Short mmCIF file of C-alpha atoms in Angstrom, two decimals:
data_model
loop_
_atom_site.label_atom_id
_atom_site.label_comp_id
_atom_site.label_asym_id
_atom_site.label_seq_id
_atom_site.Cartn_x
_atom_site.Cartn_y
_atom_site.Cartn_z
CA MET F 44 -1.94 7.53 -5.77
CA GLY F 45 1.60 8.77 -6.26
CA LEU F 46 1.13 12.52 -6.65
CA ARG F 47 3.50 15.32 -7.62
CA LEU F 48 1.12 18.19 -6.81
CA SER F 49 -2.02 17.93 -4.73
CA VAL F 50 -4.29 20.81 -3.79
CA GLU F 51 -6.72 20.69 -0.88
CA ILE F 52 -9.40 23.36 -1.01
CA GLY F 53 -11.01 23.73 2.39
CA CYS F 54 -8.09 22.16 4.26
CA GLY F 55 -9.26 23.31 7.69
CA ALA F 56 -6.60 22.72 10.35
CA GLY F 57 -4.74 20.24 8.15
CA GLU F 58 -5.80 16.83 9.48
CA LEU F 59 -6.11 15.32 6.00
CA GLY F 60 -2.88 16.99 4.91
CA ALA F 61 -1.02 15.38 7.81
CA TRP F 62 -2.39 11.96 6.83
CA MET F 63 -1.41 12.46 3.19
CA ALA F 64 2.07 13.63 4.16
CA ARG F 65 2.70 10.30 5.88
CA ARG F 66 1.57 8.27 2.87
CA ASP F 67 2.98 10.27 -0.03
CA PRO F 68 5.68 12.50 1.46
CA GLY F 69 7.27 13.15 -1.93
CA ALA F 70 4.25 15.07 -3.22
CA ARG F 71 4.00 18.85 -3.11
CA ARG F 72 0.87 19.83 -1.16
CA ILE F 73 -0.96 23.16 -1.31
CA GLY F 74 -3.87 23.97 1.00
CA THR F 75 -6.47 26.72 1.12
CA THR F 76 -8.90 27.73 3.84
CA ALA F 77 -11.10 30.75 4.46
CA ASP F 78 -10.08 30.84 8.15
CA PRO F 79 -6.70 32.50 8.97
CA ALA F 80 -6.51 30.63 12.30
CA ASP F 81 -6.96 27.29 10.53
CA ALA F 82 -4.31 28.29 8.01
CA ALA F 83 -1.78 28.77 10.80
CA ARG F 84 -2.62 25.37 12.30
CA ALA F 85 -2.48 23.63 8.91
CA ALA F 86 0.81 25.18 7.76
CA PRO F 87 3.15 22.43 9.11
CA HIS F 88 1.44 19.82 6.92
CA TYR F 89 1.65 21.60 3.55
CA ASP F 90 4.24 23.27 1.38
CA ALA F 91 2.01 26.34 1.42
CA VAL F 92 -1.38 27.30 2.84
CA HIS F 93 -3.37 30.23 1.40
CA VAL F 94 -6.31 32.05 2.93
CA ALA F 95 -9.02 32.10 0.28
CA PRO F 96 -12.67 31.07 -0.18
CA PRO F 97 -13.23 27.75 -1.97
CA GLU F 98 -14.72 29.50 -4.99
CA ALA F 99 -11.31 31.11 -5.65
CA GLY F 100 -9.57 27.79 -6.25
CA ALA F 101 -5.86 27.92 -5.39
CA PRO F 102 -2.87 29.97 -6.59
CA VAL F 103 -1.21 27.25 -8.65
CA PRO F 104 -0.81 27.14 -12.45
CA PRO F 105 -3.92 25.81 -14.20
CA GLY F 106 -3.69 22.24 -15.43
CA THR F 107 -0.89 21.16 -13.04
CA ALA F 108 -2.53 19.35 -10.11
CA GLU F 109 -2.77 15.58 -10.13
CA LEU F 110 -5.31 15.71 -7.29
CA VAL F 111 -7.66 18.43 -6.11
CA ILE F 112 -9.64 17.78 -2.94
CA LEU F 113 -12.67 19.99 -2.38
CA HIS F 114 -14.50 19.93 0.93
CA GLY F 115 -15.63 22.10 3.83
CA SER F 116 -18.21 24.88 3.83
CA MET F 117 -19.01 26.40 0.42
CA ALA F 118 -21.37 29.28 -0.33
CA ASP F 119 -21.39 28.35 -4.04
CA PRO F 120 -20.43 24.68 -4.58
CA ALA F 121 -20.85 24.90 -8.37
CA ALA F 122 -18.38 27.80 -8.57
CA ALA F 123 -15.97 25.93 -6.29
CA ILE F 124 -16.16 22.84 -8.52
CA ALA F 125 -15.49 24.96 -11.62
CA ALA F 126 -12.48 26.63 -9.97
CA ALA F 127 -11.10 23.27 -8.81
CA ALA F 128 -11.51 21.73 -12.27
CA LYS F 129 -9.30 24.42 -13.83
CA LEU F 130 -6.38 23.27 -11.67
CA LEU F 131 -6.45 19.65 -12.82
CA ALA F 132 -3.73 18.18 -15.02
CA PRO F 133 -4.93 16.09 -18.00
CA THR F 134 -4.65 12.93 -15.90
CA GLY F 135 -5.73 14.64 -12.68
CA MET F 136 -8.64 13.79 -10.43
CA LEU F 137 -11.10 15.83 -8.41
CA LEU F 138 -12.24 14.40 -5.08
CA ALA F 139 -15.22 16.36 -3.75
CA ASP F 140 -17.08 16.00 -0.46
CA ILE F 141 -20.32 17.96 -0.92
CA PRO F 142 -23.22 18.22 1.56
CA ASN F 143 -26.54 17.08 0.13
CA ALA F 144 -28.82 20.10 -0.21
CA GLY F 145 -31.74 17.72 -0.68
CA HIS F 146 -31.12 15.74 2.52
CA TRP F 147 -34.27 14.44 4.17
CA ARG F 148 -33.44 16.13 7.50
CA LEU F 149 -33.61 19.50 5.75
CA ALA F 150 -37.01 18.60 4.30
CA GLU F 151 -38.16 17.48 7.75
CA GLN F 152 -36.98 20.76 9.24
CA ALA F 153 -38.67 22.82 6.53
CA LEU F 154 -41.98 21.00 6.99
CA ALA F 155 -41.80 21.22 10.77
CA GLU F 156 -41.03 24.94 10.77
CA GLY F 157 -43.35 25.79 7.87
CA SER F 158 -40.48 27.55 6.07
CA THR F 159 -37.70 26.82 3.65
CA VAL F 160 -34.11 26.18 4.71
CA PRO F 161 -31.56 28.61 3.22
CA ASP F 162 -29.37 27.08 0.52
CA ALA F 163 -26.16 28.93 1.45
CA GLY F 164 -23.61 26.46 2.76
CA ARG F 165 -26.02 23.57 2.31
CA GLY F 166 -24.28 21.96 -0.64
CA MET F 167 -25.99 20.58 -3.72
CA GLY F 168 -28.59 18.06 -4.68
CA TYR F 169 -27.70 14.91 -6.64
CA ASP F 170 -28.70 16.18 -10.07
CA ALA F 171 -27.19 19.63 -9.51
CA LEU F 172 -23.88 18.08 -8.43
CA LEU F 173 -23.58 15.94 -11.55
CA ALA F 174 -24.56 18.89 -13.73
CA ALA F 175 -21.91 21.12 -12.12
CA VAL F 176 -19.22 18.48 -12.63
CA LYS F 177 -20.09 18.07 -16.31
CA ALA F 178 -20.31 21.84 -16.80
CA ALA F 179 -16.76 22.08 -15.46
CA GLY F 180 -15.60 19.76 -18.25
CA LEU F 181 -15.15 16.69 -16.06
CA HIS F 182 -16.39 13.10 -16.21
CA PRO F 183 -17.90 11.67 -13.00
CA LEU F 184 -15.86 8.58 -12.18
CA ASP F 185 -17.72 7.29 -9.15
CA LEU F 186 -20.08 8.59 -6.51
CA HIS F 187 -20.31 7.30 -2.96
CA ALA F 188 -23.46 8.34 -1.13
CA PRO F 189 -23.67 6.64 2.29
CA MET F 190 -27.02 6.88 4.05
CA ALA F 191 -26.85 7.21 7.83
CA GLU F 192 -29.96 7.01 10.03
CA GLU F 193 -31.55 4.68 7.51
CA ALA F 194 -34.44 3.62 9.77
CA ALA F 195 -35.34 7.23 10.63
CA ALA F 196 -35.07 8.29 6.99
CA THR F 197 -37.31 5.44 5.85
CA ALA F 198 -39.89 6.29 8.52
CA PHE F 199 -39.97 9.94 7.46
CA ALA F 200 -40.31 9.02 3.78
CA GLY F 201 -43.25 6.81 4.73
CA ARG F 202 -44.95 9.65 6.57
CA ILE F 203 -44.72 11.94 3.54
CA GLY F 204 -45.65 9.14 1.12
CA PRO F 205 -48.83 10.85 -0.12
CA LEU F 206 -46.88 14.05 -0.87
CA LEU F 207 -44.24 12.07 -2.78
CA ALA F 208 -46.94 10.27 -4.73
CA ALA F 209 -48.43 13.61 -5.71
CA LEU F 210 -45.00 14.62 -6.95
CA GLY F 211 -44.79 11.48 -9.08
CA THR F 212 -42.23 9.52 -7.08
CA THR F 213 -42.02 6.85 -4.37
CA PRO F 214 -40.37 6.87 -0.92
CA ALA F 215 -37.65 4.49 -2.13
CA ALA F 216 -36.83 6.57 -5.22
CA TRP F 217 -36.84 9.80 -3.21
CA LEU F 218 -34.52 8.36 -0.55
CA ARG F 219 -31.92 7.42 -3.13
CA ARG F 220 -31.34 11.15 -3.51
CA ALA F 221 -32.51 12.47 -0.13
CA GLY F 222 -31.05 9.75 2.12
CA PRO F 223 -27.31 10.56 1.94
CA ALA F 224 -26.11 13.46 4.08
CA ARG F 225 -23.09 13.95 1.79
CA PHE F 226 -21.89 13.00 -1.67
CA LEU F 227 -18.32 11.78 -2.10
CA LEU F 228 -17.51 12.13 -5.77
CA ARG F 229 -14.46 11.51 -7.93
CA ALA F 230 -14.21 13.09 -11.36
CA GLY F 231 -11.53 13.44 -14.03
CA ARG F 232 -10.92 14.93 -17.43
CA ALA F 233 -11.41 11.52 -19.04
CA PRO F 234 -13.60 8.53 -18.18
CA ALA F 235 -12.13 5.89 -15.89
CA GLN F 236 -10.22 3.07 -17.57
CA PRO F 237 -11.48 -0.26 -16.23
CA LEU F 238 -9.12 -2.95 -14.95
CA HIS F 239 -9.99 -6.11 -13.02
CA VAL F 240 -7.31 -7.72 -10.85
CA VAL F 241 -7.80 -11.03 -9.06
CA ALA F 242 -5.09 -12.43 -6.78
CA HIS F 243 -4.81 -16.01 -5.50
CA VAL F 244 -2.75 -15.59 -2.34
CA LEU F 245 -1.04 -17.88 0.13
CA LYS F 246 -2.43 -18.56 3.56
CA PRO F 247 -1.29 -15.49 5.55
CA VAL F 248 2.13 -16.02 7.17
CA GLY F 249 4.20 -13.29 8.77
CA GLY F 250 3.13 -10.35 6.62
CA VAL F 251 4.22 -11.88 3.29
CA ASN F 252 0.74 -11.43 1.82
CA ASP F 253 0.51 -7.87 3.14
CA VAL F 254 3.73 -6.57 1.63
CA ARG F 255 3.65 -8.30 -1.75
CA ILE F 256 -0.10 -8.54 -2.43
CA GLY F 257 -2.50 -7.02 0.10
CA LEU F 258 -1.11 -3.52 0.48
CA PRO F 259 -0.10 -2.96 -3.17
CA LEU F 260 -3.44 -4.16 -4.51
CA THR F 261 -5.37 -2.15 -1.92
CA ALA F 262 -3.50 0.93 -3.15
CA LEU F 263 -4.28 -0.05 -6.73
CA ALA F 264 -7.97 -0.38 -5.90
CA SER F 265 -8.03 3.29 -4.87
CA TRP F 266 -7.69 4.26 -8.54
CA PRO F 267 -10.95 4.89 -10.42
CA GLY F 268 -11.99 1.97 -12.57
CA VAL F 269 -9.76 -0.59 -10.84
CA ALA F 270 -11.58 -3.52 -9.20
CA VAL F 271 -9.60 -5.93 -7.02
CA ARG F 272 -10.42 -9.31 -5.50
CA MET F 273 -7.94 -11.33 -3.47
CA GLY F 274 -7.99 -14.39 -1.26
CA GLU F 275 -6.85 -17.98 -1.02
CA ALA F 276 -9.62 -18.95 -3.46
CA PRO F 277 -11.27 -15.72 -4.67
CA ASP F 278 -14.28 -15.71 -6.94
CA THR F 279 -13.40 -15.07 -10.57
CA PRO F 280 -15.84 -12.56 -12.04
CA ASP F 281 -17.61 -13.30 -15.33
CA LEU F 282 -16.52 -10.38 -17.49
CA PRO F 283 -17.22 -9.17 -21.03
CA ALA F 284 -14.52 -10.21 -23.50
CA GLU F 285 -13.19 -6.66 -23.84
CA ALA F 286 -12.81 -6.03 -20.08
CA PRO F 287 -9.09 -5.76 -19.14
CA ARG F 288 -8.15 -8.38 -16.55
CA ILE F 289 -5.06 -9.57 -14.70
CA MET F 290 -4.79 -12.80 -12.68
CA ILE F 291 -2.01 -12.84 -10.06
CA LEU F 292 -0.78 -16.15 -8.63
CA HIS F 293 1.13 -15.67 -5.39
CA ARG F 294 4.10 -18.05 -5.11
CA ARG F 295 2.37 -20.90 -6.90
CA LEU F 296 4.76 -23.81 -7.47
CA LEU F 297 2.69 -25.09 -10.46
CA ASN F 298 4.40 -28.48 -10.29
CA ALA F 299 1.32 -30.72 -10.26
CA PRO F 300 0.27 -32.55 -13.46
CA GLU F 301 -2.91 -30.48 -13.61
CA ALA F 302 -1.00 -27.15 -13.56
CA PRO F 303 -1.25 -26.63 -17.37
CA ARG F 304 -5.03 -27.13 -17.22
CA PHE F 305 -5.18 -24.68 -14.29
CA ILE F 306 -3.42 -22.00 -16.36
CA ASN F 307 -5.49 -22.80 -19.45
CA HIS F 308 -8.68 -22.23 -17.49
CA PHE F 309 -7.68 -18.59 -16.97
CA ARG F 310 -6.20 -18.15 -20.46
CA ARG F 311 -9.40 -19.27 -22.13
CA HIS F 312 -11.40 -16.85 -20.06
CA GLY F 313 -9.19 -14.03 -21.29
CA TRP F 314 -6.98 -13.50 -18.22
CA VAL F 315 -3.36 -12.39 -18.38
CA VAL F 316 -1.67 -14.59 -15.77
CA VAL F 317 1.12 -13.15 -13.63
CA GLN F 318 3.26 -15.10 -11.16
CA GLU F 319 4.29 -13.15 -8.04
CA PHE F 320 7.45 -14.72 -6.59
CA ASP F 321 10.04 -13.12 -4.33
CA ASP F 322 12.33 -15.94 -3.13
CA ASP F 323 14.93 -18.25 -4.63
CA PRO F 324 12.91 -20.99 -6.37
CA ALA F 325 15.72 -23.48 -5.71
CA HIS F 326 14.38 -23.65 -2.16
CA TRP F 327 11.52 -25.69 -3.63
CA PRO F 328 13.10 -28.47 -5.75
CA VAL F 329 9.70 -29.41 -7.21
CA ILE F 330 9.83 -26.21 -9.27
CA ALA F 331 12.94 -27.38 -11.12
CA GLY F 332 11.39 -30.85 -11.25
CA ALA F 333 8.59 -29.35 -13.34
CA ASP F 334 11.14 -27.63 -15.58
CA HIS F 335 10.26 -24.27 -14.02
CA PHE F 336 6.72 -24.26 -15.37
CA ALA F 337 5.97 -21.90 -12.46
CA PHE F 338 7.71 -19.19 -14.51
CA ARG F 339 7.56 -20.54 -18.08
CA GLY F 340 3.87 -21.31 -17.83
CA VAL F 341 2.58 -17.79 -17.12
CA HIS F 342 2.39 -14.66 -19.20
CA ALA F 343 4.60 -12.59 -16.87
CA VAL F 344 6.44 -12.64 -13.55
CA GLN F 345 6.66 -9.91 -10.94
CA THR F 346 9.29 -9.93 -8.21
CA SER F 347 11.12 -7.81 -5.65
CA THR F 348 14.83 -7.58 -6.53
CA PRO F 349 17.12 -7.23 -9.57
CA ALA F 350 18.80 -10.53 -8.64
CA LEU F 351 15.49 -12.37 -8.89
CA GLU F 352 14.62 -10.48 -12.06
CA SER F 353 17.80 -11.78 -13.68
CA LEU F 354 17.05 -15.32 -12.54
CA PHE F 355 13.45 -15.31 -13.76
CA HIS F 356 14.51 -13.89 -17.13
CA SER F 357 16.02 -17.33 -17.74
CA PHE F 358 12.48 -18.67 -17.97
CA ASN F 359 10.31 -15.74 -19.06
CA ASP F 360 11.06 -12.57 -21.03
CA GLU F 361 8.34 -10.54 -19.28
CA VAL F 362 9.58 -9.79 -15.74
CA ALA F 363 8.92 -6.66 -13.67
CA VAL F 364 10.60 -5.61 -10.42
CA PHE F 365 8.55 -3.89 -7.74
CA PRO F 366 10.83 -3.38 -4.72
CA ASN F 367 9.27 -3.78 -1.32
CA THR F 368 7.76 -0.59 0.07
CA VAL F 369 5.90 0.82 3.06
CA VAL F 370 2.49 2.46 2.95
CA ASP F 371 3.26 5.33 5.29
CA LEU F 372 5.82 7.02 7.51
CA PRO F 373 4.15 6.69 10.91
CA GLU F 374 4.65 9.10 13.77
CA LEU F 375 7.91 8.24 15.53
CA ALA F 376 7.47 6.33 18.78
CA ASN F 377 11.04 5.49 19.81
CA PHE F 378 13.96 7.19 21.62
CA ALA F 379 11.62 8.39 24.38
CA ASP F 380 14.39 7.49 26.89
CA PRO F 381 17.78 7.46 25.12
CA SER F 382 19.40 5.88 28.17
CA ARG F 383 17.42 2.68 27.56
CA LEU F 384 17.35 1.20 24.07
CA ARG F 385 15.53 -1.77 22.57
CA LEU F 386 17.01 -4.16 20.01
CA PHE F 387 14.57 -5.59 17.46
CA MET F 388 15.19 -9.13 16.20
CA GLY F 389 12.21 -9.83 13.95
CA GLY F 390 13.46 -12.22 11.28
CA MET F 391 11.35 -15.31 10.69
CA ARG F 392 13.31 -18.57 10.39
CA ARG F 393 16.52 -16.67 11.01
CA GLY F 394 17.92 -18.82 13.84
CA PRO F 395 20.99 -19.96 11.83
CA ASP F 396 21.66 -16.34 10.81
CA TYR F 397 21.51 -15.09 14.39
CA ALA F 398 23.52 -17.98 15.88
CA PRO F 399 27.10 -16.78 15.13
CA TYR F 400 26.37 -13.44 16.81
CA LEU F 401 24.79 -14.62 20.07
CA THR F 402 28.01 -14.94 22.09
CA GLU F 403 28.93 -11.34 21.24
CA LEU F 404 25.38 -10.14 21.84
CA ASN F 405 25.35 -11.78 25.27
CA ALA F 406 28.61 -10.01 26.13
CA VAL F 407 27.06 -6.65 25.21
CA LEU F 408 23.90 -7.47 27.14
CA ALA F 409 25.95 -8.30 30.24
CA GLU F 410 27.75 -4.96 30.00
CA ALA F 411 24.62 -2.96 29.28
CA GLY F 412 22.33 -4.33 31.99
CA ASP F 413 18.95 -2.60 31.83
CA ARG F 414 20.20 -0.11 29.23
CA LEU F 415 19.51 -2.66 26.49
CA ALA F 416 16.41 -4.82 26.09
CA VAL F 417 15.68 -7.26 23.27
CA GLU F 418 12.46 -8.04 21.41
CA VAL F 419 12.54 -11.44 19.64
CA ILE F 420 9.86 -12.65 17.24
CA PHE F 421 9.29 -16.33 16.38
CA GLU F 422 12.84 -17.61 17.06
CA ARG F 423 12.42 -19.37 20.41
CA GLU F 424 15.89 -20.95 20.42
CA THR F 425 17.46 -17.55 19.80
CA PHE F 426 15.39 -16.05 22.60
CA ASP F 427 16.34 -18.81 25.04
CA ALA F 428 20.04 -18.33 24.23
CA LEU F 429 20.00 -14.66 25.33
CA HIS F 430 21.40 -14.30 28.87
CA THR F 431 19.45 -11.30 30.06
CA PRO F 432 16.23 -10.71 31.99
CA HIS F 433 15.56 -7.75 29.71
CA LYS F 434 14.04 -9.67 26.85
CA ARG F 435 10.59 -10.52 25.50
CA PHE F 436 9.46 -13.27 23.16
CA HIS F 437 6.64 -12.85 20.66
CA PRO F 438 5.04 -15.48 18.45
CA LEU F 439 4.57 -14.81 14.75
CA LEU F 440 2.58 -11.59 14.70
CA PRO F 441 0.02 -10.14 12.29
CA TYR F 442 1.71 -7.50 10.16
CA PRO F 443 0.26 -4.43 11.95
CA ALA F 444 1.32 -5.86 15.35
CA TYR F 445 4.77 -6.66 13.98
CA ARG F 446 5.18 -3.06 12.78
CA ALA F 447 3.87 -1.70 16.08
CA LEU F 448 6.45 -3.71 18.02
CA MET F 449 9.22 -2.52 15.71
CA ALA F 450 8.09 1.07 16.15
CA GLY F 451 8.94 0.97 19.87
CA CYS F 452 12.53 -0.15 19.28
CA GLU F 453 15.60 1.95 18.55
CA ILE F 454 17.98 -0.55 16.91
CA ALA F 455 17.28 -3.37 14.45
CA PHE F 456 19.61 -6.35 13.96
CA MET F 457 19.33 -7.96 10.52
CA PRO F 458 22.01 -10.60 9.82
CA LEU F 459 21.87 -12.84 6.76
CA ALA F 460 24.42 -15.62 6.32
CA ASP F 461 26.17 -15.79 2.96
CA THR F 462 24.00 -18.47 1.32
CA ARG F 463 22.40 -18.73 -2.09
CA PHE F 464 18.90 -18.52 -0.58
CA ASN F 465 19.74 -15.38 1.42
CA SER F 466 21.39 -13.72 -1.57
CA PHE F 467 17.98 -13.55 -3.25
CA LYS F 468 16.24 -11.97 -0.23
CA SER F 469 15.10 -8.37 -0.32
CA ASP F 470 15.97 -5.40 1.90
CA LEU F 471 12.43 -5.25 3.32
CA LYS F 472 13.51 -5.35 6.97
CA PHE F 473 15.64 -2.25 6.46
CA VAL F 474 12.80 -0.47 4.66
CA GLU F 475 10.37 -1.23 7.49
CA ALA F 476 12.84 -0.35 10.24
CA GLY F 477 13.95 2.81 8.46
CA ALA F 478 10.35 3.98 8.16
CA HIS F 479 10.13 3.80 11.97
CA GLY F 480 13.47 5.59 12.48
CA LEU F 481 15.49 2.62 13.78
CA ALA F 482 19.27 2.40 13.50
CA CYS F 483 19.98 -0.77 11.54
CA LEU F 484 22.88 -3.19 12.03
CA ALA F 485 22.89 -5.47 9.00
CA SER F 486 24.96 -8.00 7.11
CA PRO F 487 26.64 -7.17 3.81
CA VAL F 488 24.54 -9.90 2.20
CA VAL F 489 21.56 -8.06 0.62
CA TYR F 490 21.82 -4.91 2.75
CA GLU F 491 25.17 -3.61 1.49
CA ALA F 492 23.48 -2.69 -1.79
CA THR F 493 20.99 -0.45 0.03
CA ILE F 494 22.45 0.81 3.32
CA ARG F 495 24.96 3.65 3.20
CA ASP F 496 27.37 2.36 5.84
CA GLY F 497 27.68 4.75 8.75
CA GLU F 498 24.92 7.03 7.45
CA THR F 499 21.61 5.20 7.01
CA GLY F 500 22.76 2.13 8.95
CA MET F 501 25.84 0.05 9.71
CA ILE F 502 27.15 -2.98 7.81
CA VAL F 503 28.56 -5.55 10.24
CA ARG F 504 30.72 -8.23 8.64
CA ASP F 505 31.37 -10.44 11.65
CA PRO F 506 30.44 -10.80 15.35
CA ALA F 507 33.27 -8.55 16.51
CA ALA F 508 32.12 -5.74 14.20
CA PHE F 509 28.56 -6.25 15.39
CA GLY F 510 29.60 -5.97 19.04
CA ALA F 511 31.63 -2.83 18.38
CA ALA F 512 28.77 -1.22 16.47
CA LEU F 513 26.18 -2.05 19.13
CA ARG F 514 28.42 -0.78 21.94
CA GLY F 515 28.99 2.42 19.98
CA LEU F 516 25.26 3.07 19.60
CA LEU F 517 24.64 2.37 23.28
CA ALA F 518 27.35 4.84 24.19
CA ASP F 519 26.04 7.45 21.76
CA PRO F 520 22.23 7.23 21.44
CA ALA F 521 22.22 10.52 19.53
CA ARG F 522 24.18 8.81 16.75
CA ALA F 523 21.67 5.96 16.70
CA ARG F 524 18.84 8.45 16.40
CA ALA F 525 20.58 10.37 13.61
CA MET F 526 21.14 7.12 11.73
CA GLY F 527 17.46 6.23 12.09
CA THR F 528 16.51 9.68 10.84
CA ALA F 529 18.73 9.26 7.77
CA ALA F 530 17.22 5.82 7.09
CA ARG F 531 13.72 7.27 7.35
CA ARG F 532 14.67 9.98 4.87
CA TRP F 533 15.99 7.35 2.45
CA VAL F 534 12.74 5.38 2.70
CA ARG F 535 10.76 8.57 2.14
CA GLU F 536 12.69 9.26 -1.06
CA ASN F 537 12.90 5.72 -2.42
CA ARG F 538 10.38 3.22 -1.05
CA MET F 539 6.92 4.66 -0.60
CA LEU F 540 4.08 2.59 -2.01
CA ALA F 541 2.30 5.69 -3.31
CA SER F 542 5.23 6.43 -5.60
CA GLN F 543 5.31 2.88 -6.95
CA THR F 544 1.60 2.37 -7.60
CA PRO F 545 1.35 4.31 -10.91
CA ARG F 546 4.15 2.21 -12.41
CA ARG F 547 2.53 -1.02 -11.27
CA LEU F 548 -0.80 0.04 -12.76
CA ALA F 549 0.87 1.05 -16.03
CA TRP F 550 2.58 -2.36 -16.28
CA TYR F 551 -0.67 -4.25 -15.73
CA ARG F 552 -2.38 -2.16 -18.38
CA SER F 553 0.50 -2.76 -20.80
CA LEU F 554 0.23 -6.51 -20.22
CA TRP F 555 -3.40 -6.39 -21.24
CA GLU F 556 -2.63 -4.33 -24.32
CA ARG F 557 0.07 -6.84 -25.35
CA ARG F 558 -1.92 -9.95 -24.38
CA ALA F 559 -1.94 -11.52 -27.85
CA ALA F 560 1.84 -11.34 -28.19
CA LEU F 561 2.33 -12.46 -24.60
CA ASP F 562 0.05 -15.46 -25.11
CA ALA F 563 1.89 -16.48 -28.28
CA ALA F 564 5.22 -16.30 -26.43
CA LEU F 565 3.73 -18.31 -23.57
CA LEU F 566 2.61 -21.14 -25.85
CA ALA F 567 6.03 -21.18 -27.54
CA ARG F 568 7.94 -21.70 -24.27
CA ALA F 569 5.30 -23.91 -22.57
CA PRO F 570 3.98 -26.28 -25.28
CA GLU F 571 2.43 -28.47 -22.57
CA LEU F 572 -0.37 -25.90 -22.42
CA GLU F 573 -1.57 -26.88 -25.90
CA ARG F 574 -1.16 -30.57 -25.09
CA ALA F 575 -3.25 -30.13 -21.93
CA GLY F 576 -6.31 -29.28 -24.01
#
């Protein structure tokens, strides 16, 4: 979730705060803990940390927090829940991790010792937890209650079966409440709004699915009420007519004769159909051959750049731009030895773009010796053309491995030749490299609109400029590091997935609300849908 104020009650030493800071660095984070030593350790990960018991809530204005996290030891969980609820904004959410006071291990201990187990610090039972949440004026949104030690729990319930029978219950019914050691609950001021999203994606190639579909929809699925399915041929759930639903088609060419029937199948089952496309469609002539049904024949189009938005508006009035983002700002792993730098060349099918620069790059490599190494992904001909022993070739990598390799480099080289196809590309490589603190050398094509030349990266207009820039960074690694730091700051402020997710969710919900008008517009511009029957 993209949050403006989050409060963590029971923040401990700040481990969760550090994780959240990497994923949503634009949010203001307040922590509380009852332990002064923990407060000192947690301080670097929050805007402020206060020493207070969980029952005191946090010193922020009531009704202002988009997220309140409640966990840790609590003497009075019901009071802590009530205090946390007062902090929530109208659209805010409480996330509570509460020990189960009715856990079977506590019953086992009480029976074994012939005494009761004190309640203080033990949490709450299932019914008491739900009652406390409702008493605080909140609606339970979902409750996760994982049961560890299932075999041992089942065996114990069997041993006390006669006692449970005398109490009017069964071992299975009792374990539903006594089995979980903890309850993980989300609650809000209003019930969750349901939304079902199904995505038909391409076969995974080079992280395309991750950036445009997998990661954004995974973030979306973290919102209460949102259910997501995705795959090359995902199951389509059978839903009630009133259930909001969005069908996303990932780069579908929709040029086959049966394409109108394919779209009608989803329309008649109530789905709003969205095409996700983030490249120049002229690269696939069959799209134009089908009179751009790929974009006319859907309710809406989502894409990555303003240039593509303008193009797709020629075929469909409903187009949304979601620029490429990163999920987190990972811990920096480069510049460990500033006297030896690594150059990242990770463009897929970028051989023709690299080619004009290789003579100049080889000259720099010859001068630099072991001070400059090169990491090349996918482009074997480019790799073979580099005249240095300080190079490594990598096949097409899964997205996490690709990012891990990038993270160990200090400079990224991102040339794009001035072609129509390249002009519609996005600045994703800069966003990824900037998140890892790399200094970027990039072409004016695409990147000039994003990179602040000389500050967040360098725009190189020809091989000579590239060579001069690379030599300058080798001679002054501190400048390269400062440039990477500035790029990372820009990504933090502009391209975090957490900040984009609320807008994406709002657009999907608006599509559902406007489905009748969108469907009428669809039939008007794609009459072949009615002819398809």
